[in-house]
Amino acid sequence: MKETSIRQSPFSLGTWVSTGSPVVAELATQYPLDWLLLDFEHGNTSEATLPEILRGISHRTASIIVRIPEFSPSAIGRALDWGADGIMMPHVRTADEAIRCVQAMRYPPTGHRGYSSSVRSYGYGTTPPGDLATVNPLFFAQIEDLSGIDNIDAIAAVDGVDVLFVGPADLKLALAAAVKPNKPTFEDALQQVAAAATKQGKQAGILLRDHAQLPVMRSLGYSCIAVDSDIALLRQGYERLMRDAGR
């Protein structure tokens, strides 16, 4: 597994793979990205296509993170068994939710993930781990709700949370919809996430659509940043084609 580079790096660059295409994922790994996010929540990746994508890219140096749609120990276990280096869990609102996800990712005694030495991540039985206690996949806890901001220090303190990852679209929507006096602005929330990550020695992460925001986020303390998605990059290419063709 390649997860240590993100844990130890002062900055890691990733991108979203939402098409569910093994070809697009393989193309993305031709570039020096630190990690790829395979989107099993809003993207077109399915349980049928996920193993094929992982086969095509797992020999590359980028860490592969799978975003599951919701908390599901079986979905978490399958993604890791198939070769993912880590899990992104959407809408983590409390420390207890983060703990449950960590436990689903780890083997006993610190978790309850089922073990098989013959899964793909262990070479179908040819490279089983010598010590199951050392198998600690990456965990990206997505912060997308007001309650996640309210509990950010407790979430950050959970052993096994590696990245506090802001989902900007959902967090902006949640803050706008919240009926609460003195609720934080989106900018305040960003600062709270970064501060909690720094305090606990964790990474703060975010998905950016505007490339110009990259230095701004880094200055705020965000060190695990995804820029754009395959769908957005393809869309931008088609839009440029239409402009150049006068259409």
GROMACS .gro file of N, CA and C in nm, residues 6 88-89 92 94-95 98 139-144 148-149 151-158 160-167 189-207 221-225:
model
  165
    6ILE      N    1   0.106   1.025   0.167
    6ILE     CA    2   0.010   1.130   0.200
    6ILE      C    3   0.021   1.167   0.347
   88MET      N    4  -1.268   0.730   0.149
   88MET     CA    5  -1.326   0.860   0.183
   88MET      C    6  -1.471   0.835   0.221
   89MET      N    7  -1.506   0.883   0.340
   89MET     CA    8  -1.643   0.867   0.391
   89MET      C    9  -1.713   1.002   0.388
   92VAL      N   10  -1.921   1.297   0.747
   92VAL     CA   11  -1.881   1.258   0.883
   92VAL      C   12  -1.917   1.373   0.976
   94THR      N   13  -1.972   1.329   1.341
   94THR     CA   14  -1.933   1.312   1.481
   94THR      C   15  -1.809   1.223   1.489
   95ALA      N   16  -1.746   1.228   1.605
   95ALA     CA   17  -1.632   1.140   1.629
   95ALA      C   18  -1.674   0.994   1.627
   98ALA      N   19  -1.677   0.868   1.279
   98ALA     CA   20  -1.540   0.847   1.232
   98ALA      C   21  -1.482   0.718   1.291
  139PHE      N   22  -0.772   0.712   0.578
  139PHE     CA   23  -0.911   0.749   0.600
  139PHE      C   24  -0.927   0.899   0.581
  140PHE      N   25  -1.004   0.936   0.478
  140PHE     CA   26  -1.042   1.074   0.452
  140PHE      C   27  -1.183   1.094   0.509
  141ALA      N   28  -1.196   1.170   0.615
  141ALA     CA   29  -1.327   1.200   0.673
  141ALA      C   30  -1.379   1.329   0.611
  142GLN      N   31  -1.489   1.318   0.535
  142GLN     CA   32  -1.540   1.437   0.469
  142GLN      C   33  -1.624   1.520   0.564
  143ILE      N   34  -1.592   1.648   0.567
  143ILE     CA   35  -1.663   1.745   0.651
  143ILE      C   36  -1.753   1.825   0.560
  144GLU      N   37  -1.884   1.801   0.572
  144GLU     CA   38  -1.980   1.860   0.477
  144GLU      C   39  -2.106   1.914   0.545
  148GLY      N   40  -2.057   1.863   1.155
  148GLY     CA   41  -1.918   1.824   1.137
  148GLY      C   42  -1.823   1.935   1.180
  149ILE      N   43  -1.861   2.059   1.151
  149ILE     CA   44  -1.780   2.174   1.195
  149ILE      C   45  -1.787   2.188   1.347
  151ASN      N   46  -1.822   1.964   1.561
  151ASN     CA   47  -1.750   1.853   1.626
  151ASN      C   48  -1.611   1.831   1.567
  152ILE      N   49  -1.558   1.930   1.499
  152ILE     CA   50  -1.437   1.909   1.421
  152ILE      C   51  -1.318   1.871   1.508
  153ASP      N   52  -1.305   1.927   1.626
  153ASP     CA   53  -1.190   1.893   1.711
  153ASP      C   54  -1.196   1.747   1.756
  154ALA      N   55  -1.315   1.699   1.789
  154ALA     CA   56  -1.330   1.560   1.832
  154ALA      C   57  -1.307   1.465   1.716
  155ILE      N   58  -1.354   1.501   1.596
  155ILE     CA   59  -1.330   1.416   1.478
  155ILE      C   60  -1.181   1.409   1.447
  156ALA      N   61  -1.115   1.523   1.453
  156ALA     CA   62  -0.971   1.528   1.423
  156ALA      C   63  -0.890   1.445   1.521
  157ALA      N   64  -0.939   1.431   1.644
  157ALA     CA   65  -0.865   1.359   1.748
  157ALA      C   66  -0.878   1.208   1.736
  158VAL      N   67  -0.966   1.160   1.649
  158VAL     CA   68  -0.987   1.015   1.636
  158VAL      C   69  -0.863   0.950   1.574
  160GLY      N   70  -0.676   0.721   1.352
  160GLY     CA   71  -0.715   0.659   1.227
  160GLY      C   72  -0.769   0.756   1.126
  161VAL      N   73  -0.811   0.875   1.169
  161VAL     CA   74  -0.849   0.982   1.076
  161VAL      C   75  -0.719   1.045   1.026
  162ASP      N   76  -0.697   1.038   0.896
  162ASP     CA   77  -0.575   1.095   0.838
  162ASP      C   78  -0.597   1.232   0.778
  163VAL      N   79  -0.713   1.251   0.714
  163VAL     CA   80  -0.741   1.376   0.644
  163VAL      C   81  -0.881   1.423   0.679
  164LEU      N   82  -0.892   1.550   0.721
  164LEU     CA   83  -1.021   1.616   0.733
  164LEU      C   84  -1.047   1.682   0.598
  165PHE      N   85  -1.137   1.623   0.520
  165PHE     CA   86  -1.152   1.665   0.381
  165PHE      C   87  -1.283   1.740   0.362
  166VAL      N   88  -1.274   1.869   0.332
  166VAL     CA   89  -1.392   1.952   0.312
  166VAL      C   90  -1.456   1.920   0.178
  167GLY      N   91  -1.586   1.894   0.180
  167GLY     CA   92  -1.667   1.887   0.059
  167GLY      C   93  -1.731   2.023   0.040
  189ALA      N   94  -1.546   2.829   0.857
  189ALA     CA   95  -1.544   2.683   0.867
  189ALA      C   96  -1.414   2.627   0.811
  190LEU      N   97  -1.369   2.681   0.700
  190LEU     CA   98  -1.241   2.637   0.642
  190LEU      C   99  -1.127   2.655   0.742
  191GLN      N  100  -1.126   2.766   0.809
  191GLN     CA  101  -1.020   2.793   0.906
  191GLN      C  102  -1.030   2.698   1.026
  192GLN      N  103  -1.152   2.666   1.068
  192GLN     CA  104  -1.169   2.573   1.181
  192GLN      C  105  -1.119   2.434   1.146
  193VAL      N  106  -1.147   2.389   1.024
  193VAL     CA  107  -1.101   2.257   0.982
  193VAL      C  108  -0.948   2.254   0.978
  194ALA      N  109  -0.888   2.355   0.918
  194ALA     CA  110  -0.741   2.360   0.910
  194ALA      C  111  -0.677   2.365   1.048
  195ALA      N  112  -0.736   2.442   1.138
  195ALA     CA  113  -0.681   2.454   1.274
  195ALA      C  114  -0.690   2.322   1.349
  196ALA      N  115  -0.804   2.251   1.334
  196ALA     CA  116  -0.821   2.123   1.403
  196ALA      C  117  -0.722   2.020   1.349
  197ALA      N  118  -0.701   2.020   1.218
  197ALA     CA  119  -0.606   1.927   1.158
  197ALA      C  120  -0.465   1.954   1.208
  198THR      N  121  -0.426   2.079   1.210
  198THR     CA  122  -0.292   2.115   1.256
  198THR      C  123  -0.272   2.077   1.402
  199LYS      N  124  -0.372   2.101   1.485
  199LYS     CA  125  -0.362   2.071   1.628
  199LYS      C  126  -0.338   1.923   1.652
  200GLN      N  127  -0.400   1.837   1.571
  200GLN     CA  128  -0.390   1.692   1.593
  200GLN      C  129  -0.286   1.626   1.503
  201GLY      N  130  -0.212   1.707   1.427
  201GLY     CA  131  -0.110   1.649   1.340
  201GLY      C  132  -0.169   1.574   1.222
  202LYS      N  133  -0.287   1.616   1.178
  202LYS     CA  134  -0.354   1.553   1.064
  202LYS      C  135  -0.344   1.645   0.942
  203GLN      N  136  -0.393   1.595   0.828
  203GLN     CA  137  -0.396   1.674   0.706
  203GLN      C  138  -0.534   1.737   0.689
  204ALA      N  139  -0.536   1.858   0.632
  204ALA     CA  140  -0.661   1.921   0.592
  204ALA      C  141  -0.669   1.914   0.440
  205GLY      N  142  -0.785   1.874   0.388
  205GLY     CA  143  -0.799   1.857   0.244
  205GLY      C  144  -0.924   1.922   0.191
  206ILE      N  145  -0.925   1.943   0.060
  206ILE     CA  146  -1.041   2.005  -0.005
  206ILE      C  147  -1.035   1.976  -0.155
  207LEU      N  148  -1.152   1.977  -0.219
  207LEU     CA  149  -1.162   1.967  -0.364
  207LEU      C  150  -1.182   2.107  -0.420
  221GLY      N  151  -0.350   2.639   0.522
  221GLY     CA  152  -0.308   2.519   0.590
  221GLY      C  153  -0.359   2.390   0.528
  222TYR      N  154  -0.417   2.399   0.408
  222TYR     CA  155  -0.465   2.280   0.340
  222TYR      C  156  -0.350   2.215   0.263
  223SER      N  157  -0.329   2.088   0.292
  223SER     CA  158  -0.210   2.020   0.241
  223SER      C  159  -0.243   1.898   0.156
  224CYS      N  160  -0.370   1.860   0.148
  224CYS     CA  161  -0.412   1.743   0.070
  224CYS      C  162  -0.526   1.791  -0.021
  225ILE      N  163  -0.490   1.831  -0.141
  225ILE     CA  164  -0.584   1.904  -0.226
  225ILE      C  165  -0.609   1.831  -0.357
   0.00000   0.00000   0.00000
